[in-house]
mmCIF file of C-alpha atoms in Angstrom:
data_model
loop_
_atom_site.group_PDB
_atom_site.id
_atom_site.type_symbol
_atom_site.label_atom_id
_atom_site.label_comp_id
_atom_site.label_asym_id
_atom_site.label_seq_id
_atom_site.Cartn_x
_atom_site.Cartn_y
_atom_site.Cartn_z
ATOM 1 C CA UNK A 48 19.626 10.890 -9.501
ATOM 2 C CA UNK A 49 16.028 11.088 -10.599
ATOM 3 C CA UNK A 50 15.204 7.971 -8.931
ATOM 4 C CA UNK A 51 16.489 8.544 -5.443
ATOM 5 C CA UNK A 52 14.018 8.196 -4.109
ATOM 6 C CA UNK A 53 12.485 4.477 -4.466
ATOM 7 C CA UNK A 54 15.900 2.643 -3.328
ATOM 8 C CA UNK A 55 15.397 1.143 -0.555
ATOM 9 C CA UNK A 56 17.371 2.825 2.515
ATOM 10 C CA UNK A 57 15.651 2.246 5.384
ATOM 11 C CA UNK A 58 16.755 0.073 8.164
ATOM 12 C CA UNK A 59 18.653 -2.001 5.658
ATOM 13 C CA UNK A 60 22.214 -2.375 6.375
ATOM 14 C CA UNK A 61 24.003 -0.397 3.441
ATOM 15 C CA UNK A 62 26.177 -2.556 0.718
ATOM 16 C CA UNK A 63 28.165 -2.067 -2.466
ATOM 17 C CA UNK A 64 25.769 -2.159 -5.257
ATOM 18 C CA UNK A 65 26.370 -4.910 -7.146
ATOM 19 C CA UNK A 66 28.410 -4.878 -10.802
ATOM 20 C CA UNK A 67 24.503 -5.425 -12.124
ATOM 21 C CA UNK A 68 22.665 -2.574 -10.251
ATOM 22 C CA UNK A 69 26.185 0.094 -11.273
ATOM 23 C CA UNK A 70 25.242 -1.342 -15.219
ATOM 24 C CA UNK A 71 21.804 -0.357 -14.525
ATOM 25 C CA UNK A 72 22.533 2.862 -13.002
ATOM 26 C CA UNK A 73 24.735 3.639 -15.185
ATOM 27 C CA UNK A 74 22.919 3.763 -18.193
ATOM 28 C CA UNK A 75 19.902 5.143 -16.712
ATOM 29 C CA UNK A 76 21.696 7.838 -15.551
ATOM 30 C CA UNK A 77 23.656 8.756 -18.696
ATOM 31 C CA UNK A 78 20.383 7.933 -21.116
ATOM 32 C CA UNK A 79 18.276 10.492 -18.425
ATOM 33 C CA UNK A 80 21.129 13.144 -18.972
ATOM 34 C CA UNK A 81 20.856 13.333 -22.567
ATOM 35 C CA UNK A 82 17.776 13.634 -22.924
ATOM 36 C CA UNK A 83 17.113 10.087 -24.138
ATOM 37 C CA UNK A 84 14.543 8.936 -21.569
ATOM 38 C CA UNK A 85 11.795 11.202 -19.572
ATOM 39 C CA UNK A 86 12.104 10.120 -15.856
ATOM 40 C CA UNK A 87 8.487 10.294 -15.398
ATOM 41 C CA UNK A 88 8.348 7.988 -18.348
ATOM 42 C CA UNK A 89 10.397 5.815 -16.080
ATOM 43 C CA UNK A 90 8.134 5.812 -13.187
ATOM 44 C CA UNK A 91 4.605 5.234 -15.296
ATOM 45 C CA UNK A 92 6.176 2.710 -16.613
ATOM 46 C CA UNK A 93 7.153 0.844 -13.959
ATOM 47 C CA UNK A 94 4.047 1.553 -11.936
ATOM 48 C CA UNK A 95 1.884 0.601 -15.036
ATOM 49 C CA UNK A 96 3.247 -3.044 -15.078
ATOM 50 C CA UNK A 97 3.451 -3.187 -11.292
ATOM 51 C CA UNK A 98 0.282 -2.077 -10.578
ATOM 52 C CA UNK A 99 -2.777 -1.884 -13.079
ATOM 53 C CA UNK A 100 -1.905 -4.662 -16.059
ATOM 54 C CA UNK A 101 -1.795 -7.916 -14.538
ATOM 55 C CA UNK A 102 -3.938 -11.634 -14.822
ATOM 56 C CA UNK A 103 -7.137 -9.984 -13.637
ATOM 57 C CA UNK A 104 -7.167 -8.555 -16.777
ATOM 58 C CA UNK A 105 -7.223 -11.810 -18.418
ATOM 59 C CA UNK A 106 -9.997 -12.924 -15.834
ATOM 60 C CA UNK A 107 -12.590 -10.633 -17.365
ATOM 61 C CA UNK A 108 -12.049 -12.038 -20.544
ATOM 62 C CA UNK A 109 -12.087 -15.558 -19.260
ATOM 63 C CA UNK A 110 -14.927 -14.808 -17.444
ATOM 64 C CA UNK A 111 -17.203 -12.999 -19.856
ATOM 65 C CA UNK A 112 -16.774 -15.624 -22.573
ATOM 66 C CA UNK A 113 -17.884 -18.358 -19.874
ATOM 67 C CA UNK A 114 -21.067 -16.036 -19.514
ATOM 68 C CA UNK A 115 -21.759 -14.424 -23.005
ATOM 69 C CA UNK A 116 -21.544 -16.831 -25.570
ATOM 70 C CA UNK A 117 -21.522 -14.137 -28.362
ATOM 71 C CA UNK A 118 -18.621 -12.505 -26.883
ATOM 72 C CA UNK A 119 -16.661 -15.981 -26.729
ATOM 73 C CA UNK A 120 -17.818 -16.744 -30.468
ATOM 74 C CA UNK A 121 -15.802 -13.304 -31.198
ATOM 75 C CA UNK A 122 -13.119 -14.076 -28.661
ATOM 76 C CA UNK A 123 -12.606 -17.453 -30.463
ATOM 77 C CA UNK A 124 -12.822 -15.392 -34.194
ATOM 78 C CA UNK A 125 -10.612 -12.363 -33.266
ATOM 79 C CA UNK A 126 -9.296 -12.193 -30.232
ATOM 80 C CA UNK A 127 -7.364 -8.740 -30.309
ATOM 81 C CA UNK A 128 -10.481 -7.704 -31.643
ATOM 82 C CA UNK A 129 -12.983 -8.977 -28.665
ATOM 83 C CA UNK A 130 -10.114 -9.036 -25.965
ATOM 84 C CA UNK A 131 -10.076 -4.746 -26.918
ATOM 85 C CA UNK A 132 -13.920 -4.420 -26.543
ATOM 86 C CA UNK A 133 -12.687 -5.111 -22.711
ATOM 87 C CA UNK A 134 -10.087 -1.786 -22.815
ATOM 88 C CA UNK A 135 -7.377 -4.346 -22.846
ATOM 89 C CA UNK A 136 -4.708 -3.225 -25.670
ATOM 90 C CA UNK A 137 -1.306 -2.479 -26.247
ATOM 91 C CA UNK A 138 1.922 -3.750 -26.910
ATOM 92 C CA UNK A 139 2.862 -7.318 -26.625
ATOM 93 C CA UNK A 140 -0.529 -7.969 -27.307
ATOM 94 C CA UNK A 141 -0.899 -6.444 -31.185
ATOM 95 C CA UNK A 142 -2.060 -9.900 -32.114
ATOM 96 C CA UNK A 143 -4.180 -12.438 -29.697
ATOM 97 C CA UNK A 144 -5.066 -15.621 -30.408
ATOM 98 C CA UNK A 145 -7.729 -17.830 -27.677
ATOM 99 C CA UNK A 146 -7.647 -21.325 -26.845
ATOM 100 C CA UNK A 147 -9.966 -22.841 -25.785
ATOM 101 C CA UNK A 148 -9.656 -26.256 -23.605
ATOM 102 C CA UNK A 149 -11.863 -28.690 -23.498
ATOM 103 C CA UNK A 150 -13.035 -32.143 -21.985
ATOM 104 C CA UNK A 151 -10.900 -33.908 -25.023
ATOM 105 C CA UNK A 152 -8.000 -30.840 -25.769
ATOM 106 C CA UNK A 153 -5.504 -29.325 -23.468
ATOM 107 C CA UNK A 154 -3.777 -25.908 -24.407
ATOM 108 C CA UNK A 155 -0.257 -24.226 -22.817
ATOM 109 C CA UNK A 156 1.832 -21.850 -23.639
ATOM 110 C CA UNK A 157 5.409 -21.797 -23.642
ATOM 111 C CA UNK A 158 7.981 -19.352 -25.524
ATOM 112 C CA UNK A 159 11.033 -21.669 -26.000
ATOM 113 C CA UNK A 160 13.103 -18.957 -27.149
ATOM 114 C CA UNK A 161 12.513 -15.711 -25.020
ATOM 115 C CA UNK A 162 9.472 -14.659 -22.536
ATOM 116 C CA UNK A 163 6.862 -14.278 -25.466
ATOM 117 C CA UNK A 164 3.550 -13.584 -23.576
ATOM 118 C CA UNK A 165 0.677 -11.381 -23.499
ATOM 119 C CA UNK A 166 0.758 -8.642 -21.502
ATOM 120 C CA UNK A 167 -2.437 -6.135 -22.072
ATOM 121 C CA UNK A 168 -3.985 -9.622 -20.160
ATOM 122 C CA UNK A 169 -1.580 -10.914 -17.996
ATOM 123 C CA UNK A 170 0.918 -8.459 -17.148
ATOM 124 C CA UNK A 171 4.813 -9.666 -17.283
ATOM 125 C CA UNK A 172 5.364 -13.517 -17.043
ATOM 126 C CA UNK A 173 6.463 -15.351 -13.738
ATOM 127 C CA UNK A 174 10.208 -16.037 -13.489
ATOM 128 C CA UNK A 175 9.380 -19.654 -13.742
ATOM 129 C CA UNK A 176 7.767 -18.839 -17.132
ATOM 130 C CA UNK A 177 11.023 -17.219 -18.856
ATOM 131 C CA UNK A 178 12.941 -20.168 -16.710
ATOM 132 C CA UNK A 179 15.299 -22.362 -19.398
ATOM 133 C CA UNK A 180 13.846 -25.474 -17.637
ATOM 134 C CA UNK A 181 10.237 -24.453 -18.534
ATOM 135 C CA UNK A 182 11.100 -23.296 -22.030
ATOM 136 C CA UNK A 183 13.144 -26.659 -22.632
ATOM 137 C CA UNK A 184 11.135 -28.800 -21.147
ATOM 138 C CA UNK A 185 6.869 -27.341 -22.349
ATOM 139 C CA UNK A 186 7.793 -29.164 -25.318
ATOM 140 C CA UNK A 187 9.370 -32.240 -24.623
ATOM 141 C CA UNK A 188 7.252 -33.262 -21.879
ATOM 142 C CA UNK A 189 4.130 -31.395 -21.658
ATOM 143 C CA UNK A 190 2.457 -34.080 -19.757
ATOM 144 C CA UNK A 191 5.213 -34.122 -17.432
ATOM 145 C CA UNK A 192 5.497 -30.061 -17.001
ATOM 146 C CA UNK A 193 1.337 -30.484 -16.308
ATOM 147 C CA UNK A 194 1.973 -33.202 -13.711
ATOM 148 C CA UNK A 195 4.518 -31.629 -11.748
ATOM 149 C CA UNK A 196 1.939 -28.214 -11.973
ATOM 150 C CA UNK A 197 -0.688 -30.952 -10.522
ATOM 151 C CA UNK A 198 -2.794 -31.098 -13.797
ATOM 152 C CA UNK A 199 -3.096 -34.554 -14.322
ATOM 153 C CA UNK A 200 -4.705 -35.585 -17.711
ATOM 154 C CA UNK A 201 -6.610 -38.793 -18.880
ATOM 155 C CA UNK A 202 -4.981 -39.942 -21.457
ATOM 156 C CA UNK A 203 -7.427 -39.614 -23.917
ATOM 157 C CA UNK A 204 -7.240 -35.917 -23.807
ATOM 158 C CA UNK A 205 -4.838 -34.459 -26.644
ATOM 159 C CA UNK A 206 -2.165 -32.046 -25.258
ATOM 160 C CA UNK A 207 -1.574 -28.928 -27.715
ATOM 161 C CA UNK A 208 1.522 -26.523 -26.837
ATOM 162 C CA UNK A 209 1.732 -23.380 -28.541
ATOM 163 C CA UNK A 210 5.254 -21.763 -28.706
ATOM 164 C CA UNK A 211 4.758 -17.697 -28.734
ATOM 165 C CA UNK A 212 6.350 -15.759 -31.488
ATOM 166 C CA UNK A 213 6.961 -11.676 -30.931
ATOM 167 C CA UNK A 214 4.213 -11.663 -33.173
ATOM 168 C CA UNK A 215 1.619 -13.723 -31.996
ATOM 169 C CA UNK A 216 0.455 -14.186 -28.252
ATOM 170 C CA UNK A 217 -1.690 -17.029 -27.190
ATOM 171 C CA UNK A 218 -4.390 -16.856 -23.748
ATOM 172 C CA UNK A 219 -5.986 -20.002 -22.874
ATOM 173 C CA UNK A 220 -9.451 -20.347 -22.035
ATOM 174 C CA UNK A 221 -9.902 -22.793 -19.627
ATOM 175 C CA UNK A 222 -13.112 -24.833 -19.100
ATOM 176 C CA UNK A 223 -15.668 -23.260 -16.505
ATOM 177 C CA UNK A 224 -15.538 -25.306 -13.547
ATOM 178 C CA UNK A 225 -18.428 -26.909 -12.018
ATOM 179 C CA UNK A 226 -20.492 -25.818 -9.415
ATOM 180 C CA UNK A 227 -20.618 -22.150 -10.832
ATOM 181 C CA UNK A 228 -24.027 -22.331 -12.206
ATOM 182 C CA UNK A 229 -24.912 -19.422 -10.949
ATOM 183 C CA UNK A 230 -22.400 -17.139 -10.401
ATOM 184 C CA UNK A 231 -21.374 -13.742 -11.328
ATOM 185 C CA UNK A 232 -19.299 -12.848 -14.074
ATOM 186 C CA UNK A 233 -17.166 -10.773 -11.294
ATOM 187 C CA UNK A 234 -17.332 -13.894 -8.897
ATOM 188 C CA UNK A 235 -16.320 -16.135 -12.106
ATOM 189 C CA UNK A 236 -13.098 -13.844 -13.036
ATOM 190 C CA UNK A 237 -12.289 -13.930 -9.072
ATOM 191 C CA UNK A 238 -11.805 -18.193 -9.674
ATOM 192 C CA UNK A 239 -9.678 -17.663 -13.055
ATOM 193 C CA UNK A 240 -6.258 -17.984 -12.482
ATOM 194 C CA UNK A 241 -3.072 -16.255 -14.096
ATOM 195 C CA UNK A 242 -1.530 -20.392 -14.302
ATOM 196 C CA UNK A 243 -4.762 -21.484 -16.005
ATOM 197 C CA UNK A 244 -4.513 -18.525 -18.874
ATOM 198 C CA UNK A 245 -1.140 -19.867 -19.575
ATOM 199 C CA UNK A 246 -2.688 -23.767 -19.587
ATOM 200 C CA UNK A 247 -0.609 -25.095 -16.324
ATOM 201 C CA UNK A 248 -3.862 -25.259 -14.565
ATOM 202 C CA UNK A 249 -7.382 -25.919 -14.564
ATOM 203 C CA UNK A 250 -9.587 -23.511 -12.358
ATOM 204 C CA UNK A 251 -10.369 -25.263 -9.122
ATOM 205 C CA UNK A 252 -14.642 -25.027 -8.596
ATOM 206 C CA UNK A 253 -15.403 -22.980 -6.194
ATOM 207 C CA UNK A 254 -14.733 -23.846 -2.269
ATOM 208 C CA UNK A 255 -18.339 -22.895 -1.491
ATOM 209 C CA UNK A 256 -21.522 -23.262 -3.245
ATOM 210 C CA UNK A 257 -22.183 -19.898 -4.846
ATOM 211 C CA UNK A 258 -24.991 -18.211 -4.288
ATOM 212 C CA UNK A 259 -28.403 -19.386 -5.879
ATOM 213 C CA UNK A 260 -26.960 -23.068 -5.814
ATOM 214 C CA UNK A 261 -29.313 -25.609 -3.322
ATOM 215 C CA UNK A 262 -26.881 -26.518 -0.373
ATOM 216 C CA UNK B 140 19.703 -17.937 -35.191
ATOM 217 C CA UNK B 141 20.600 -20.526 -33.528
ATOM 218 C CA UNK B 142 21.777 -20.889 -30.520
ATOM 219 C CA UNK B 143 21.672 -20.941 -26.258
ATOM 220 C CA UNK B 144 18.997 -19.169 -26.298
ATOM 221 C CA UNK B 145 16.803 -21.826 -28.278
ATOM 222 C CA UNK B 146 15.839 -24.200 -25.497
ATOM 223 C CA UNK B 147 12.658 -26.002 -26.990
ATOM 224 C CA UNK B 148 13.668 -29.807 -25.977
ATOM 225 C CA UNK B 149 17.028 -29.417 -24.569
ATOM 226 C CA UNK B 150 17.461 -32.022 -21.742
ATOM 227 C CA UNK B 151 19.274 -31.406 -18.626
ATOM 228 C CA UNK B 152 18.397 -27.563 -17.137
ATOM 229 C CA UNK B 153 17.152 -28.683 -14.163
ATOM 230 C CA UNK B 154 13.463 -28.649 -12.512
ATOM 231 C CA UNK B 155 11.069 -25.620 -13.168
ATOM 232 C CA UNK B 156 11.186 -23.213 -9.800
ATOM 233 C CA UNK B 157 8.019 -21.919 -9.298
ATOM 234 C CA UNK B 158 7.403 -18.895 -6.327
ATOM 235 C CA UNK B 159 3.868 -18.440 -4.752
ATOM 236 C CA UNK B 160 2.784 -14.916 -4.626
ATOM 237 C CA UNK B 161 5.469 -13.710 -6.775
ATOM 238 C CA UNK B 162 5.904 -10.182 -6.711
ATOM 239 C CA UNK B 163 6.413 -8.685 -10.676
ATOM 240 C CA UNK B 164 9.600 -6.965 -9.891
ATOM 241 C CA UNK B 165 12.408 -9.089 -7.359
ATOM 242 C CA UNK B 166 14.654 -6.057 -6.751
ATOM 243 C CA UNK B 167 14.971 -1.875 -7.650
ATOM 244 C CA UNK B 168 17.210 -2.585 -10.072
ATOM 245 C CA UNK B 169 15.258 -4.883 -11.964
ATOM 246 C CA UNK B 170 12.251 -2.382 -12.146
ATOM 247 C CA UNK B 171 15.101 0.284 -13.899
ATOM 248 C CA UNK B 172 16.403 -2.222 -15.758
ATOM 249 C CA UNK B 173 12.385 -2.957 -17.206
ATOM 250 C CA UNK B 174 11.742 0.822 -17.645
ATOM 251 C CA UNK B 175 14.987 2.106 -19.191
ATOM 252 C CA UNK B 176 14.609 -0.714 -21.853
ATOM 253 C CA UNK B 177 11.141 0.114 -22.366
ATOM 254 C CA UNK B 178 11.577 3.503 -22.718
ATOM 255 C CA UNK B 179 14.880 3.563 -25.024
ATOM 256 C CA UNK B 180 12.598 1.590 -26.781
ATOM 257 C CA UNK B 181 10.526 4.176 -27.888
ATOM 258 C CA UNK B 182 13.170 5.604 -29.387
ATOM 259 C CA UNK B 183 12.342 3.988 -32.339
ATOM 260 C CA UNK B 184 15.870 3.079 -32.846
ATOM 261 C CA UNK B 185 15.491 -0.601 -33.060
ATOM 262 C CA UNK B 186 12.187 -3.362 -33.028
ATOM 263 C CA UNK B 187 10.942 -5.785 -30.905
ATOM 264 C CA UNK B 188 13.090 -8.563 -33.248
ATOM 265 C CA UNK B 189 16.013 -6.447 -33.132
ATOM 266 C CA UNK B 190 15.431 -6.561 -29.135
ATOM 267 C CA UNK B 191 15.633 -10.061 -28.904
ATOM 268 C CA UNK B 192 18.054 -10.726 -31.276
ATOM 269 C CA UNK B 193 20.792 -8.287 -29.031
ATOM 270 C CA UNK B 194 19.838 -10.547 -26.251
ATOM 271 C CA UNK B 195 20.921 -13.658 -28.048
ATOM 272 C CA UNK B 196 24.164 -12.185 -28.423
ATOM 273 C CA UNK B 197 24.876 -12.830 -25.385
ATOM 274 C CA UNK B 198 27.802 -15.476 -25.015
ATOM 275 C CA UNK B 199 26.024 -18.692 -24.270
ATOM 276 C CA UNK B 200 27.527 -19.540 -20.755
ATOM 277 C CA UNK B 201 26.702 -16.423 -19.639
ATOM 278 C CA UNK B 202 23.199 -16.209 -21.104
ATOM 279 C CA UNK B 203 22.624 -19.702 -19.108
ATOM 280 C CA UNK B 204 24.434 -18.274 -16.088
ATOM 281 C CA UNK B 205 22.499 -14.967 -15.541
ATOM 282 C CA UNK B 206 18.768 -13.994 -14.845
ATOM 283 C CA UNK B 207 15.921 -12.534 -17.399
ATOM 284 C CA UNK B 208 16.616 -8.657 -16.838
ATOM 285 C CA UNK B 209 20.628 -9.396 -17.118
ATOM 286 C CA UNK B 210 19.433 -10.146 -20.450
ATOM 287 C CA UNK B 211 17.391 -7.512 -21.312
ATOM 288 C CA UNK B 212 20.569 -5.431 -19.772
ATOM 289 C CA UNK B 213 23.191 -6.884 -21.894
ATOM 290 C CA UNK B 214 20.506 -6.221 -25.205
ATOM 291 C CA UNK B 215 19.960 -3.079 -24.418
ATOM 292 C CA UNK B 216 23.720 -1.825 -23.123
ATOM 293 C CA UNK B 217 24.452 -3.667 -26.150
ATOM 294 C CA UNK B 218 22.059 -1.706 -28.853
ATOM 295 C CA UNK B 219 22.332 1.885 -27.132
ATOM 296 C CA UNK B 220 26.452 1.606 -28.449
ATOM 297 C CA UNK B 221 25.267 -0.128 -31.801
ATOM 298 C CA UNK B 222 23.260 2.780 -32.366
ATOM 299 C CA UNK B 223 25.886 5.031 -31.238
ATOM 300 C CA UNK B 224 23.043 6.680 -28.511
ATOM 301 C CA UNK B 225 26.114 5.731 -25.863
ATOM 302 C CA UNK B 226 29.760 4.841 -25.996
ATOM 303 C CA UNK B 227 31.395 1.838 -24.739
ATOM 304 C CA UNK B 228 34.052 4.467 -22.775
ATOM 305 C CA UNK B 229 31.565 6.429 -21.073
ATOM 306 C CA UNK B 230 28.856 3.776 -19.772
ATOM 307 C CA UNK B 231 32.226 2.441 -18.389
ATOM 308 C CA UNK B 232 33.705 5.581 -17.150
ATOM 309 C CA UNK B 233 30.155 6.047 -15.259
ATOM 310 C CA UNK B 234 30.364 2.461 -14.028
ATOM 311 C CA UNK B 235 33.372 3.247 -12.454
ATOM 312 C CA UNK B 236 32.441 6.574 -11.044
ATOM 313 C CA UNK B 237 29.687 4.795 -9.515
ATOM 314 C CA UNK B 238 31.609 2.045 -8.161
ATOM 315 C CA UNK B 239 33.394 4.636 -5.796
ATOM 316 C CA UNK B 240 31.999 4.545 -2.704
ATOM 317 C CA UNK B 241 27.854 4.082 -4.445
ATOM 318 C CA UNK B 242 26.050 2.267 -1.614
ATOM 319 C CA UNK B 243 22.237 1.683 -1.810
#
């Protein structure tokens, strides 16, 4: 088979496949034999979500609305629209919608019926992410799912949780930490994490002053 | 539809599992499993709706019992014979050819 190639032999002790990996080789066999899928198709594929879509994506856009408050006014209007000025397009990410968090509003993101999530900005979701317990529980105790995720909010500060459609995909923009007066918009996207897109987590300041910033 | 797969406030499935530094794919098959989806997707056969909806076909106990890309593998073995792009007879006949003596 086309694919040979990337099993794993080496070293590892050899075993049956298992009923799910012959149902998976199956059909990618028999769909590459008619014709129906391109084997280098395959292997782009694959290697495009693997490698070069992923969170950091979703860090530039974090990032340069902390900097450029035009681009966050557009990134707050249209999001597809802004988030594309950035190259980042493409499917599961036809239409974007930003929000943002604030001292007095937390945003998170669940998809309660499937894996619903953005992917021209952060690549495919975590397995906890598409995990029944997430998806069951995002909406009956958000404050709860936050605490366990070691967000703990005052609780003055309104929780909002945003259930993903296949037609609508939501990134959180989570409040600029302190401390990062001055840094770079490449050194700001380097503190932005994938948890804090999806509104589990706040971005921690930085461990060390950045540069500029009085010791 | 409803059904398993509509989890929003069910009580009951456990804590949420989270993995530091988790890698996108867990195993080979799940990166063929991603890929052949995506790509008989282009087929234009069937949408993104039409996707999920094969999914939620799945019998609940086993959609509760199984991972994320057993899901998308059910969906998709599912829509490839709906469309009549594969028989039920030959993805089993291949199965079963593999199932002699295959080792990875």
């Amino acid at each position: 088979m086309s694919h040979e190639h990337r099993h794993e032999h080496g070293g590892t002790p050899q075993r049956p496949l298992t009923e799910t990996e012959l149902r998976v080789r199956a059909l990618e066999s028999l769909l590459t034999e008619k014709g129906l899928v391109d084997p280098k198709a395959l292997d782009a594929l694959i290697d495009t979500y693997e490698t070069k879509v992923g969170p950091r994506n979703g860090a530039r856009v974090v990032a340069r609305a902390w900097v450029d408050p035009a681009y966050k006014a557009r990134l707050l209007n249209d999001a597809t629209a802004a988030i594309a000025e950035l190259g980042y397009t493409g499917r599961q990410g036809e239409e974007m919608v930003v929000l943002e968090n604030t001292p007095t509003v937390h945003n998170m993101v669940v998809c309660t019926l499937c894996s619903c999530y953005p992917w021209p900005v952060l690549g495919l979701p975590p397995v906890w992410y598409k995990s029944p317990p997430y998806r069951s529980r995002a909406v009956l105790d958000p404050r709860g799912v936050l605490g366990e995720f070691g967000v703990a909010l005052p609780d003055g500060v309104e929780v909002r949780v945003w259930d993903s459609t296949s037609e609508v995909r939501y990134l959180v923009l989570p409040e600029r930490p302190p401390g990062t007066e001055g840094m770079s918009e490449g050194e700001l996207a380097a503190l932005v994490t994938r948890d804090s897109m999806i509104g589990v987590a706040r971005v921690a300041p930085p461990v060390r002053p950045a540069a500029g910033t009085p010791a | 539809m409803n059904g398993v797969h509509d989890l929003g406030g069910m009580h009951g499935l456990g804590p949420i599992v989270r993995e530091e530094n988790e890698p996108v794919f867990h195993a080979e098959w799940e990166r063929r499993a991603f890929a052949i989806t995506m790509a008989a997707g282009f087929l234009g056969e069937w949408n993104i709706d039409m996707s999920r909806h094969s999914r939620e076909l799945m019998p609940p106990a086993e959609y509760l019992a199984t991972s994320y890309y057993e899901h998308w593998l059910w969906g998709l073995e599912h829509l490839l014979v709906e469309k009549g792009l594969l028989t039920k007879e030959e993805i089993e006949a291949r199965v079963a050819e593999l199932r002699k003596g295959a080792v990875r």
